mmCIF file of C-alpha atoms in Angstrom:
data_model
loop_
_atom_site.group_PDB
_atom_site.id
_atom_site.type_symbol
_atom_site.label_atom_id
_atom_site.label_comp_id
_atom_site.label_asym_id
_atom_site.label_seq_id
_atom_site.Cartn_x
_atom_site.Cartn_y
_atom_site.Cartn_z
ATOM 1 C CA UNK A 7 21.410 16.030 6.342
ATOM 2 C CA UNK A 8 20.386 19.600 7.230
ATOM 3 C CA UNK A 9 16.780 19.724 8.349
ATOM 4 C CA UNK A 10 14.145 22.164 7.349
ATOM 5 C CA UNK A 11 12.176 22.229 10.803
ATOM 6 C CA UNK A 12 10.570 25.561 11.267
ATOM 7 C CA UNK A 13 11.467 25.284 14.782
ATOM 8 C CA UNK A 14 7.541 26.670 15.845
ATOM 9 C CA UNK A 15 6.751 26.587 19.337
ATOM 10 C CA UNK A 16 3.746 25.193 20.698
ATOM 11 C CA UNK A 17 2.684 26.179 24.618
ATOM 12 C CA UNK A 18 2.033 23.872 27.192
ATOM 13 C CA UNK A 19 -1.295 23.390 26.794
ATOM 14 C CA UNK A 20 -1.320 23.023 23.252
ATOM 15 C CA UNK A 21 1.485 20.116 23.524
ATOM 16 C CA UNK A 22 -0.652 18.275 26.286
ATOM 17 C CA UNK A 23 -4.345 18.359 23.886
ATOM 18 C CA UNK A 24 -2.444 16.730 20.800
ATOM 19 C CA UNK A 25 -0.504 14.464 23.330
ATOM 20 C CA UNK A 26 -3.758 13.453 24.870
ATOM 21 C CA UNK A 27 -5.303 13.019 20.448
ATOM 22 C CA UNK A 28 -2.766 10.684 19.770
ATOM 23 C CA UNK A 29 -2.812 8.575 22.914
ATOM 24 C CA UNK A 30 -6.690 7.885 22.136
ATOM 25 C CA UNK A 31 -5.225 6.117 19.263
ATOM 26 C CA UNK A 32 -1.965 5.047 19.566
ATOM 27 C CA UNK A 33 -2.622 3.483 23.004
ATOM 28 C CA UNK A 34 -3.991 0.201 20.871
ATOM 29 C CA UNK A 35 -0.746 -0.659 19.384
ATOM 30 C CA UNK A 36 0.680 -3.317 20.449
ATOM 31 C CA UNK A 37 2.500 -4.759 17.360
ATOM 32 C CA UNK A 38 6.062 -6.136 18.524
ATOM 33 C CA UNK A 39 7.566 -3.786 15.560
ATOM 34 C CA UNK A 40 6.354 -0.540 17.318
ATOM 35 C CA UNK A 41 7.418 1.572 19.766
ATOM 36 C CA UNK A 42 5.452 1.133 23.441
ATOM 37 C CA UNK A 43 2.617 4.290 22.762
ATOM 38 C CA UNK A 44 1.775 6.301 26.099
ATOM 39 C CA UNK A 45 1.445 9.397 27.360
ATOM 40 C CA UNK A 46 5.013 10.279 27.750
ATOM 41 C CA UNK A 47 5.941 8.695 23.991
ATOM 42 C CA UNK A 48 3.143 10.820 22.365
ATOM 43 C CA UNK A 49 4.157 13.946 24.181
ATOM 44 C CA UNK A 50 7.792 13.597 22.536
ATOM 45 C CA UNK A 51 5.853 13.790 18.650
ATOM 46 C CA UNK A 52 3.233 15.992 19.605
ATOM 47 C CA UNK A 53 5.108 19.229 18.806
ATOM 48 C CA UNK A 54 6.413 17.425 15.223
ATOM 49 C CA UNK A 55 2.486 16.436 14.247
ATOM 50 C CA UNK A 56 0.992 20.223 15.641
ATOM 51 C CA UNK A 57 3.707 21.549 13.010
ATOM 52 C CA UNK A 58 2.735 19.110 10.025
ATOM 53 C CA UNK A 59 -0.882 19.845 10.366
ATOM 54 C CA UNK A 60 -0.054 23.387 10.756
ATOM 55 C CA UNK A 61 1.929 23.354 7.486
ATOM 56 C CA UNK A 62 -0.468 21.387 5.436
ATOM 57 C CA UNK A 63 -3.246 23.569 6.024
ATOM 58 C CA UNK A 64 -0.543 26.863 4.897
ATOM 59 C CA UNK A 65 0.715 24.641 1.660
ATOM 60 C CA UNK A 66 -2.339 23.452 0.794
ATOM 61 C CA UNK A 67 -1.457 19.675 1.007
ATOM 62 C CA UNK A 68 -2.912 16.643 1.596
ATOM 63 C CA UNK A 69 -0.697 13.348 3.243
ATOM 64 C CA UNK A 70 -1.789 10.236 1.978
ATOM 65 C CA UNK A 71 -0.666 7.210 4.286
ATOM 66 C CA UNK A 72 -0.309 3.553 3.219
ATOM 67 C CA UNK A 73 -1.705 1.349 5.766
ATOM 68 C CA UNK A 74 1.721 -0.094 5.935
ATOM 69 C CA UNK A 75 3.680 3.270 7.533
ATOM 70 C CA UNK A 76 4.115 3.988 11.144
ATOM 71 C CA UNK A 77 0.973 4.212 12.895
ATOM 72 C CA UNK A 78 2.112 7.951 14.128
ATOM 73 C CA UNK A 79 1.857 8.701 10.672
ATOM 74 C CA UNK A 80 -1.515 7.213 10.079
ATOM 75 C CA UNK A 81 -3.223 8.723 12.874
ATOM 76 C CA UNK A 82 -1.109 12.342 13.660
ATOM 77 C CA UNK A 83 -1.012 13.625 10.734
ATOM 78 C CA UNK A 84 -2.623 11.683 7.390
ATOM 79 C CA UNK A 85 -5.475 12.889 5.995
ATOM 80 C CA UNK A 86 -6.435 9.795 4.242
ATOM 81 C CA UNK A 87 -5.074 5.955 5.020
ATOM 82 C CA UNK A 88 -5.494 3.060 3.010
ATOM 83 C CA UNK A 89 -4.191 1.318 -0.157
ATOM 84 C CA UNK A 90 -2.506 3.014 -2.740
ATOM 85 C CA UNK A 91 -5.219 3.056 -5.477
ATOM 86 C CA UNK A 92 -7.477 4.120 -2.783
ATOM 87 C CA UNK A 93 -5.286 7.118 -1.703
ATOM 88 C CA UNK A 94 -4.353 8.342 -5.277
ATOM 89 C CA UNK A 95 -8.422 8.863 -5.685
ATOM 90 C CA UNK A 96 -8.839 10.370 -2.761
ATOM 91 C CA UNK A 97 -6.182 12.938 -3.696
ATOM 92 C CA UNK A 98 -7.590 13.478 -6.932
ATOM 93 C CA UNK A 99 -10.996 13.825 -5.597
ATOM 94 C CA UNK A 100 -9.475 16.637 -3.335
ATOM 95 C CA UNK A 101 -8.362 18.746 -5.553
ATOM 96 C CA UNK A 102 -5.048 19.840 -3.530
ATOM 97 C CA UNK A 103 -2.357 21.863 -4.332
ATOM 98 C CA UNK A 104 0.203 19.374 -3.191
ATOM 99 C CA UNK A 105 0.249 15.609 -2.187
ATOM 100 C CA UNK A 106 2.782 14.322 0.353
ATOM 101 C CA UNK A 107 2.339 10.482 -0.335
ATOM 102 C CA UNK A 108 3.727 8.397 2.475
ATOM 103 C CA UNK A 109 4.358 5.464 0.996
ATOM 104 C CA UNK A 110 6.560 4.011 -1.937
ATOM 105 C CA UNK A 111 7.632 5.965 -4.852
ATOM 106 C CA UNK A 112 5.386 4.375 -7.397
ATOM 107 C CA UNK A 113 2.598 4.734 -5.345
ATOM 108 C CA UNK A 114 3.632 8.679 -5.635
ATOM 109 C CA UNK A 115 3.596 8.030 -9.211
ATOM 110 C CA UNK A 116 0.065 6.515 -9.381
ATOM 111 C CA UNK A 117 -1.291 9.560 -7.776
ATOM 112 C CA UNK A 118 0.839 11.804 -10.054
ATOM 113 C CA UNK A 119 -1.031 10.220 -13.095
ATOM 114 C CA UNK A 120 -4.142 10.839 -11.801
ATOM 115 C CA UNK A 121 -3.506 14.308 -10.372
ATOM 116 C CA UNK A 122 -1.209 15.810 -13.331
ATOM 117 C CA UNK A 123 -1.930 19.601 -12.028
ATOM 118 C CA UNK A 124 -1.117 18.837 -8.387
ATOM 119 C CA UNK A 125 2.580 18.506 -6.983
ATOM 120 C CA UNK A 126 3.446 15.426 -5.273
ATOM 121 C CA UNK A 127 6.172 14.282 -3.039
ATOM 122 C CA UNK A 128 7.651 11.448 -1.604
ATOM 123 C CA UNK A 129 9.695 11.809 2.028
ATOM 124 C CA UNK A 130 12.241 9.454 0.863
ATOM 125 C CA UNK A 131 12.963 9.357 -3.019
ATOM 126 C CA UNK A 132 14.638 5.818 -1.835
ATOM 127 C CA UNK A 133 11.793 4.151 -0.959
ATOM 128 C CA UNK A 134 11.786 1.827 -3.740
ATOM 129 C CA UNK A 135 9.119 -1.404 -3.910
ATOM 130 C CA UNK A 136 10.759 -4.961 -4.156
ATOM 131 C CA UNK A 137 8.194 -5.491 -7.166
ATOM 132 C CA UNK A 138 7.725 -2.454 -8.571
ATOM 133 C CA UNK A 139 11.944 -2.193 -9.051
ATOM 134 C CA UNK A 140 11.886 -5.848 -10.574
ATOM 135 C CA UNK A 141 10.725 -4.890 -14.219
ATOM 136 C CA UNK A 142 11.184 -1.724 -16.164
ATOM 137 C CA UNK A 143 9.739 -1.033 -19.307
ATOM 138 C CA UNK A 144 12.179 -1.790 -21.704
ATOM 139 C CA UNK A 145 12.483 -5.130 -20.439
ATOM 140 C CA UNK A 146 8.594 -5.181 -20.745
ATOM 141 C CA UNK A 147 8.905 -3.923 -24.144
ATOM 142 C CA UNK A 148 11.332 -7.475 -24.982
ATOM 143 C CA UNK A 149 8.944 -9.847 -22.726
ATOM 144 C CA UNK A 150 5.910 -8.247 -25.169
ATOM 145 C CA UNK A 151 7.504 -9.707 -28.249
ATOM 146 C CA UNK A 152 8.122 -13.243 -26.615
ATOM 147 C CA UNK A 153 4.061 -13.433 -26.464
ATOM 148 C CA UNK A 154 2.896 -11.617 -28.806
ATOM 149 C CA UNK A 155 -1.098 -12.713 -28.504
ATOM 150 C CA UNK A 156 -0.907 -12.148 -25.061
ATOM 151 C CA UNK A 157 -2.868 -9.394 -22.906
ATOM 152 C CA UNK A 158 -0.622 -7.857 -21.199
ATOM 153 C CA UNK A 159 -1.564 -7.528 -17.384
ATOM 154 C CA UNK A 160 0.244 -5.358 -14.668
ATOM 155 C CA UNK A 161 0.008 -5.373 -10.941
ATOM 156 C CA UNK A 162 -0.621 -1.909 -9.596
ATOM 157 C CA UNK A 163 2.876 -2.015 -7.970
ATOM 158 C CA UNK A 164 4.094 -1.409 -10.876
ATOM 159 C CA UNK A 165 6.276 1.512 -12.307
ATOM 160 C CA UNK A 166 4.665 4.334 -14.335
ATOM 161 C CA UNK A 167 6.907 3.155 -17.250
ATOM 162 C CA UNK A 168 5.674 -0.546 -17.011
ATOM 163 C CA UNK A 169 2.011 0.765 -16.362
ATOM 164 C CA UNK A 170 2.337 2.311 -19.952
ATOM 165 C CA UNK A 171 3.253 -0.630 -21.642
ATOM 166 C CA UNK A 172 0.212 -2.657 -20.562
ATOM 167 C CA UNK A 173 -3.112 -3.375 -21.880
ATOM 168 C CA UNK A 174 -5.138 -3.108 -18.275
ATOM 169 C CA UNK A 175 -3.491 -2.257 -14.807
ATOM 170 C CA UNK A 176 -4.892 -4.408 -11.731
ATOM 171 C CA UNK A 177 -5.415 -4.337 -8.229
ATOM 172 C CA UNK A 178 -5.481 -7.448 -5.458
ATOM 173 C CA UNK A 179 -9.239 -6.598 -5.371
ATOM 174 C CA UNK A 180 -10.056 -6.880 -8.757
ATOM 175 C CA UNK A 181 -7.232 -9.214 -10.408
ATOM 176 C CA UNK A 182 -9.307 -11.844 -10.937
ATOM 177 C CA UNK A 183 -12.283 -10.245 -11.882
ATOM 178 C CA UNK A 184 -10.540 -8.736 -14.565
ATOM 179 C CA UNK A 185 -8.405 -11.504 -15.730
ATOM 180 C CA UNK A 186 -10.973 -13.955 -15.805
ATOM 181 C CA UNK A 187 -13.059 -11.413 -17.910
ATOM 182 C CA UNK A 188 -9.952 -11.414 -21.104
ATOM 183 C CA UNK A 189 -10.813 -12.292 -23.943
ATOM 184 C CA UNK A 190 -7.375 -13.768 -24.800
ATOM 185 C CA UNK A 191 -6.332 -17.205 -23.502
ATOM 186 C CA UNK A 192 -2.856 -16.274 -22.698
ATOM 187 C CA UNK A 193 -2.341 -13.605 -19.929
ATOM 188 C CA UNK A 194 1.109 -11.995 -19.921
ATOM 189 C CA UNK A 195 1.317 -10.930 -15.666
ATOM 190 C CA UNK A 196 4.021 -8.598 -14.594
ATOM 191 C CA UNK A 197 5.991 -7.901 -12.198
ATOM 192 C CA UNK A 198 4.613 -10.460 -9.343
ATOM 193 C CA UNK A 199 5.317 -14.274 -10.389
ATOM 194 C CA UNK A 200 3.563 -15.732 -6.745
ATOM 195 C CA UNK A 201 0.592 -13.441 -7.026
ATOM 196 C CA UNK A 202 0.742 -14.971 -11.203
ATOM 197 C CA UNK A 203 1.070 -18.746 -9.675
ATOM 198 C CA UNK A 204 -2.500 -17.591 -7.299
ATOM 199 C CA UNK A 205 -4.294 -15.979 -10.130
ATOM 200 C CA UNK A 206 -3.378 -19.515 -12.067
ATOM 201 C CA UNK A 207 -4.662 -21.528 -8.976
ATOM 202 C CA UNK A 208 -8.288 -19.484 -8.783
ATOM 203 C CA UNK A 209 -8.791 -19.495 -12.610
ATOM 204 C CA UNK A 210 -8.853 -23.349 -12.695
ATOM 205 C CA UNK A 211 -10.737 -23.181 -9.288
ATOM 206 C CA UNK A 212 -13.502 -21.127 -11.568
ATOM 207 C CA UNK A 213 -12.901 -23.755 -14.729
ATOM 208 C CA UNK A 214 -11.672 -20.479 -17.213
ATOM 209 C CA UNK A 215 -8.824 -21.909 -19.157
ATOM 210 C CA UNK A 216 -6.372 -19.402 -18.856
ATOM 211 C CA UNK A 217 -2.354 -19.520 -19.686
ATOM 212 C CA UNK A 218 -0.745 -17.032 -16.947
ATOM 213 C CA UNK A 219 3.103 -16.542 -18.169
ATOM 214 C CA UNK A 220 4.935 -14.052 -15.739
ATOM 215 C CA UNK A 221 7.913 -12.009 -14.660
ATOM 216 C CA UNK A 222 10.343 -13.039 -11.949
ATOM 217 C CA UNK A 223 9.502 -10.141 -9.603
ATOM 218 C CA UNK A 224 8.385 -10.588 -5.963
ATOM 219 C CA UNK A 225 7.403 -8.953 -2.676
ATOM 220 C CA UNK A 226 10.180 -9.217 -0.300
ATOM 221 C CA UNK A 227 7.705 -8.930 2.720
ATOM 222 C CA UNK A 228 5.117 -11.537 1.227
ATOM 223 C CA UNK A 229 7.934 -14.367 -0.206
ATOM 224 C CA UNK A 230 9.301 -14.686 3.365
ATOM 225 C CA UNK A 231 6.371 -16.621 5.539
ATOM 226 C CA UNK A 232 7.180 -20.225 6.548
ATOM 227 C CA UNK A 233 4.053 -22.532 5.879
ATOM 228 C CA UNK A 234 5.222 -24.135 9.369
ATOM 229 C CA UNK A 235 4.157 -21.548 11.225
ATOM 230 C CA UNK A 236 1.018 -21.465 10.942
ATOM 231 C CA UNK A 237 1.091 -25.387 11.522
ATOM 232 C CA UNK A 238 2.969 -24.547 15.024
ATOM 233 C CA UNK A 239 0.590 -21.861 15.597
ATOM 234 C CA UNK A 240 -2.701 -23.678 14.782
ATOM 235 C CA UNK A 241 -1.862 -26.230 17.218
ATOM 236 C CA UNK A 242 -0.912 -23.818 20.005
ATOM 237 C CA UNK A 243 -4.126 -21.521 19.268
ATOM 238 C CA UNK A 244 -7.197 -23.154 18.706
ATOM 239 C CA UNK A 245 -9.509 -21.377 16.129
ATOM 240 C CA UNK A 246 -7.002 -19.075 14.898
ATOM 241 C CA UNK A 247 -8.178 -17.466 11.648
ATOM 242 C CA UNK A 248 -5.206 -17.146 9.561
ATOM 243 C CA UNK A 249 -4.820 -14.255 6.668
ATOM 244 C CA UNK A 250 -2.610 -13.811 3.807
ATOM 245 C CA UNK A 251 -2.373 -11.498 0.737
ATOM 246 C CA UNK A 252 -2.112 -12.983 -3.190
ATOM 247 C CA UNK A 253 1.165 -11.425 -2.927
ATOM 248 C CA UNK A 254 2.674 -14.396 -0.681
ATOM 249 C CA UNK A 255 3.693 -18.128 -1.940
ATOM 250 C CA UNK A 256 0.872 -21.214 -2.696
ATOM 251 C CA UNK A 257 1.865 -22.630 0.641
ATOM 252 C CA UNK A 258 0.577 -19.809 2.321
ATOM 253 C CA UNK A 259 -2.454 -18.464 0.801
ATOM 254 C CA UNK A 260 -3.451 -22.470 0.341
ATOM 255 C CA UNK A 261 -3.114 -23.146 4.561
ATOM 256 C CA UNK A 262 -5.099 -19.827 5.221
ATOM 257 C CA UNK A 263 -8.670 -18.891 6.067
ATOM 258 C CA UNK A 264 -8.546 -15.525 4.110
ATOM 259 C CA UNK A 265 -6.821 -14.590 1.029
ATOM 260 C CA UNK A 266 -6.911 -10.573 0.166
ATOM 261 C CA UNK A 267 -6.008 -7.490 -0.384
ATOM 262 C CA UNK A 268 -5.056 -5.087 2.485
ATOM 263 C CA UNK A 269 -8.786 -3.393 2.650
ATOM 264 C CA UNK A 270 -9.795 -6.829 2.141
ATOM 265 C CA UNK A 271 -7.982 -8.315 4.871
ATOM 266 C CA UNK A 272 -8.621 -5.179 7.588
ATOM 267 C CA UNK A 273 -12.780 -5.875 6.351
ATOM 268 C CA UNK A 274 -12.268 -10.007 7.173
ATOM 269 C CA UNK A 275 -10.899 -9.329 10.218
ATOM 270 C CA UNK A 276 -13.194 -6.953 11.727
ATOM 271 C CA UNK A 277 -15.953 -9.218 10.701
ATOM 272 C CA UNK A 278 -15.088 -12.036 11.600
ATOM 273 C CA UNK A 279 -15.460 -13.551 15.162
ATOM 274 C CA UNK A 280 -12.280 -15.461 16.290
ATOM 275 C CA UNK A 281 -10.560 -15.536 19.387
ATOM 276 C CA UNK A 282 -6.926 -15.071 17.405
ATOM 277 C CA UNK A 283 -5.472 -13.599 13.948
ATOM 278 C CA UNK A 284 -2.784 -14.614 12.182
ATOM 279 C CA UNK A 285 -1.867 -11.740 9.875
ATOM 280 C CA UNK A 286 0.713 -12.697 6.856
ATOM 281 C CA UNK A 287 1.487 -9.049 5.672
ATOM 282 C CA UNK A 288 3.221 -6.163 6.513
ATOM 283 C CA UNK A 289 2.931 -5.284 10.464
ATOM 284 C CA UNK A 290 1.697 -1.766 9.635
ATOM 285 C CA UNK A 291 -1.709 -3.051 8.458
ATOM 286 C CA UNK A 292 -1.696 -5.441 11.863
ATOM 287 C CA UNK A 293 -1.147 -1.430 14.477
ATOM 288 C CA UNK A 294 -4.167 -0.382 12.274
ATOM 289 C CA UNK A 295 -6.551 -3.123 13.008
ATOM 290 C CA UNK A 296 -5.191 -3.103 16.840
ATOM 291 C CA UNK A 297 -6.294 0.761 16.811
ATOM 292 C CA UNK A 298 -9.630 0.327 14.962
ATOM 293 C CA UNK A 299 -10.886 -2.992 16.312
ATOM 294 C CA UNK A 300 -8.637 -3.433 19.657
ATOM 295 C CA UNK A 301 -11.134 -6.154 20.591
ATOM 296 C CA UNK A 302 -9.516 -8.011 18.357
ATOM 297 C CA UNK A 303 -6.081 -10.387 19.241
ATOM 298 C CA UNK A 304 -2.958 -11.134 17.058
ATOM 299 C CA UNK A 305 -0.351 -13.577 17.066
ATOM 300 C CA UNK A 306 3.257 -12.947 16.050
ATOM 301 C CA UNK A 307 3.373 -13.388 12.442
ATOM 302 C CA UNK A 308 3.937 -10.006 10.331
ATOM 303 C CA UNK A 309 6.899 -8.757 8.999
ATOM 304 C CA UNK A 310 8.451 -5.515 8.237
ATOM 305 C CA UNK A 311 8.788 -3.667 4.658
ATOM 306 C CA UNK A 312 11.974 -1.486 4.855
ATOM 307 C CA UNK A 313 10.866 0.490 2.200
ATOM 308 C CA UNK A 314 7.835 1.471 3.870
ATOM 309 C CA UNK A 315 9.575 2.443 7.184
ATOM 310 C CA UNK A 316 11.856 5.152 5.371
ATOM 311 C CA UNK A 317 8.646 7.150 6.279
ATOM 312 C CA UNK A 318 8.730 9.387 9.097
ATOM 313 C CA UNK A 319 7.032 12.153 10.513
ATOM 314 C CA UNK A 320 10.892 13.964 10.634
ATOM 315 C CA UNK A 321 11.105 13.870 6.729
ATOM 316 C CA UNK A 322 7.309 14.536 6.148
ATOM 317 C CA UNK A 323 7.536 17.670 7.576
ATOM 318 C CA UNK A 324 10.787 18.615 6.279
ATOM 319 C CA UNK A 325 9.505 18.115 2.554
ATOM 320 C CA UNK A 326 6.167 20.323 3.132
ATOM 321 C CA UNK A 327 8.912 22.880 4.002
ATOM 322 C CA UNK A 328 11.360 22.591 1.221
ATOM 323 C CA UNK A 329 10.762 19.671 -1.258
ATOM 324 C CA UNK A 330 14.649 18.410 -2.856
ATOM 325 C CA UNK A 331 14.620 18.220 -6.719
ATOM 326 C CA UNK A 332 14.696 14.260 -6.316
ATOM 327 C CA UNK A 333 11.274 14.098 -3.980
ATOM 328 C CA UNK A 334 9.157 15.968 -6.261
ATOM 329 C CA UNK A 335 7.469 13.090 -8.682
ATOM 330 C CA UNK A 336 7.815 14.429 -12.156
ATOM 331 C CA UNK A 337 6.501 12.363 -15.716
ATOM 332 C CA UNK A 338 6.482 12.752 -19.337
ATOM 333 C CA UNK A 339 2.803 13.822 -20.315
ATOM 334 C CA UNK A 340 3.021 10.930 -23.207
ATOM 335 C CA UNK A 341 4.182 8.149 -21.118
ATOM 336 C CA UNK A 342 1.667 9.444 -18.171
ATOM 337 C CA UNK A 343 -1.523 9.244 -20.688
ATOM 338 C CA UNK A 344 -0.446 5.626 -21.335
ATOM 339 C CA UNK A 345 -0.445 4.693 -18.319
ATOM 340 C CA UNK A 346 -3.447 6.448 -17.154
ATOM 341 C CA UNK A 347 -5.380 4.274 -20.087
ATOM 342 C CA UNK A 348 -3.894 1.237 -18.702
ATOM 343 C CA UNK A 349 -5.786 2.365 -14.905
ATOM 344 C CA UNK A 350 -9.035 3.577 -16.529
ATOM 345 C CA UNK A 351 -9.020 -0.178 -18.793
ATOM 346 C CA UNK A 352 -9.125 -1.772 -15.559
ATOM 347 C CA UNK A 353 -12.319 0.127 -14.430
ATOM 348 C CA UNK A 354 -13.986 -0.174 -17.201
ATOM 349 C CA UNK A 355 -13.490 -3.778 -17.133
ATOM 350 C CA UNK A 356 -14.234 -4.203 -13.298
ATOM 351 C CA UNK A 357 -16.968 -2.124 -12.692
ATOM 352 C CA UNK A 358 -18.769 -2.978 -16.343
ATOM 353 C CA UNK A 359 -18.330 1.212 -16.926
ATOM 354 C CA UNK A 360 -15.893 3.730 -17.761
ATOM 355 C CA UNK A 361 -14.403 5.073 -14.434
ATOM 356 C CA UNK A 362 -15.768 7.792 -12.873
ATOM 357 C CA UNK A 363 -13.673 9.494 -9.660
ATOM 358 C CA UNK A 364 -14.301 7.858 -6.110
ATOM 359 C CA UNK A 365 -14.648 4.971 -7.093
ATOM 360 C CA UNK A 366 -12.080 2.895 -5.301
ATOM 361 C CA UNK A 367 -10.842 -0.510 -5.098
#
C-alpha cells in the first residue's frame, strides 16, 4: 500500500523534546506484548507523532484511543483514552470536524451516531470485534420473533444495525443496573452469551427472577483464560488480587477478586493496595495502568486482541491525510435514529433521567 506521509521534517531539537514527552510515559511499560520503551525507541516515532499532532490541529480532528491500542497511541498522539462509550461522548462533546477513532469499527460507529455532522474514521476498516461480527440484524430480527415478550438487550459491542433493533443498549458498567431495573421477566441478551451466563449469576445473587436467553457470540480475548492459572499463580504470589471483565467465562470472574469493566478495573486497581495484579483482559489496559500507577506490579496473564492492534500510528496519520472510501464510517439517518434511541433508553434507565452529554459510563 502507497502511503500518504507528508514527509515533514522536524529539526533536531524538535525530534529530541517529543522524544524526551514520550519517554516520561512510555518508560512505565513493561507489558511482555510491548516493545522495550527508551530513549532511542521513542526517538524512532517521535517524527511520526510531531506530524499527527501537527495534522490534527490543521484538519480539525480529534483521535479517540481505546485503552486497548498501543500505548504510543494512547500517550503520542490521542486526545482522549478510555472506553468506547466514554470516547464517543467526549467526541461529541467536542464538537470536531473529524474523529479518527482508534479502536474497532463499531466503536467508530457508536461515535458516528452520536456525532452525525462530524466525519469519522477508522485506520483499519478491518478491524472487526469478535462480538460485535457475531450477530447482525437480520438474524436479530428472526431471534426477536422466537421471544416475542422479551426486552430485547444489546451489549454496546454491538453493530449499529443490531443497536437498532433493540429496546435499550448497555454497557459493562451499567448492565446490571439496567437489566435488573426491566420490567419484563424474560431478557433477550445479544451478542455476548458469557457476559449473559454473569448477568444470570448476579441477578439471582440480588434475588430478581430474571430469564436471560442469549446469542452465541463471544470475545475472543475474554473466552481464552484458563481458571488454572490463577490457581498456579495464587500459590506462587501470595495476596495477588486477581481481575476479570463480565466478558470472560463463570470460572473466571467466579475465582477473581474484581469483576468490571475496563474503567472499572483501571479504578480497582489503583485503589487497591496489593503487592501483585492479575489482569484477565486485553494487555493494552495492563501498559496503561503500568504508565499511570507504575507503583503498581503485574503478573503475566493478559492477552492480545488482534483487532485492536491493526492500530498504528503509520495508518493514523495516513488517514488524517487522505481518508479511503472504506475508512470513512457512513449510516442510514433511519437506522442511525434507532439506534441512537436504543443508547439514550439506556441512560434514561441508568441514571433515573433522560441523557444529557458528558455523562459517561
Amino acid at each position: 500500500m502507497v502511503s500518504a506521509a507528508d514527509n515533514r521534517k522536524y529539526t533536531e531539537a524538535q525530534i529530541a523534546e517529543e522524544a524526551e514527552r514520550l519517554l516520561a510515559k512510555l518508560m512505565h511499560v513493561e507489558c511482555e506484548a510491548s516493545r522495550s520503551w527508551n530513549l532511542e525507541a521513542c526517538r524512532e516515532i517521535a517524527p511520526l507523532t510531531l506530524e499527527i499532532n501537527e495534522l490534527k490541529k490543521e484538519k480539525g480532528a480529534v483521535i479517540l484511543a481505546h485503552s486497548y491500542v498501543e500505548p504510543e497511541i494512547v500517550y503520542g498522539v490521542a486526545d482522549f483514552a478510555g472506553d468506547s462509550y466514554m470516547l464517543s461522548l467526549k467526541a461529541k462533546e467536542s464538537g470536531a470536524k473529524s474523529i479518527v477513532f482508534s479502536g474497532v469499527v463499531f466503536m467508530a460507529e457508536t461515535a458516528k451516531i452520536l456525532s452525525p455532522d462530524s466525519q469519522v474514521v477508522v485506520p483499519d476498516r478491518a478491524s472487526g470485534c469478535s462480538l460485535a461480527d457475531s450477530l447482525t440484524g437480520e438474524q436479530l430480527r428472526e431471534l426477536k420473533k422466537a421471544y416475542p415478550d422479551a426486552a430485547v438487550v444489546c451489549y454496546i459491542n454491538s453493530t449499529a444495525e443490531v443497536k437498532a433493533e433493540c429496546d435499550v443498549c448497555v454497557t459493562s458498567s451499567n448492565v446490571y443496573k439496567i437489566v435488573a431495573s426491566l420490567p419484563q421477566k424474560q431478557i433477550l441478551f445479544v451478542p455476548d452469551r458469557l457476559m449473559a451466563e454473569n448477568i444470570r449469576v448476579e441477578m439471582k445473587k440480588l434475588g430478581i427472577d430474571k430469564e436471560i436467553v442469549s446469542s452465541d457470540g463471544t470475545c475472543i480475548v475474554h473466552d481464552n483464560f484458563d481458571p488454572e492459572t490463577i490457581a498456579e499463580a495464587r500459590s506462587k504470589f501470595p495476596g495477588l488480587k486477581v481481575v476479570s471483565h463480565p466478558e470472560c467465562t463463570l470460572n473466571i470472574t467466579e475465582k477473581s477478586d474484581y469483576v468490571g469493566s475496563t474503567g472499572g478495573m483501571m479504578q480497582y486497581v489503583k485503589a487497591t493496595e496489593a503487592p501483585y495484579f492479575m489482569m484477565l483482559t486485553e494487555c493494552g489496559l495492563v501498559e496503561r495502568i503500568e504508565v499511570e500507577a507504575p507503583e503498581k506490579r503485574f503478573i503475566s496473564g493478559c492477552k492480545l486482541c488482534p483487532y485492536m492492534k491493526m492500530n498504528s500510528l503509520e495508518k493514523i496519520r495516513d488517514v488524517l491525510v487522505a481518508p479511503r472510501p472504506e475508512q470513512v464510517i457512513e449510516l442510514d439517518e433511519d437506522l442511525r435514529q434507532k439506534a441512537l434511541h436504543s443508547i439514550d433508553r439506556m441512560f434514561e434507565i441508568a441514571e433515573g433521567a433522560p441523557h444529557q452529554p458528558g455523562k459517561g459510563c
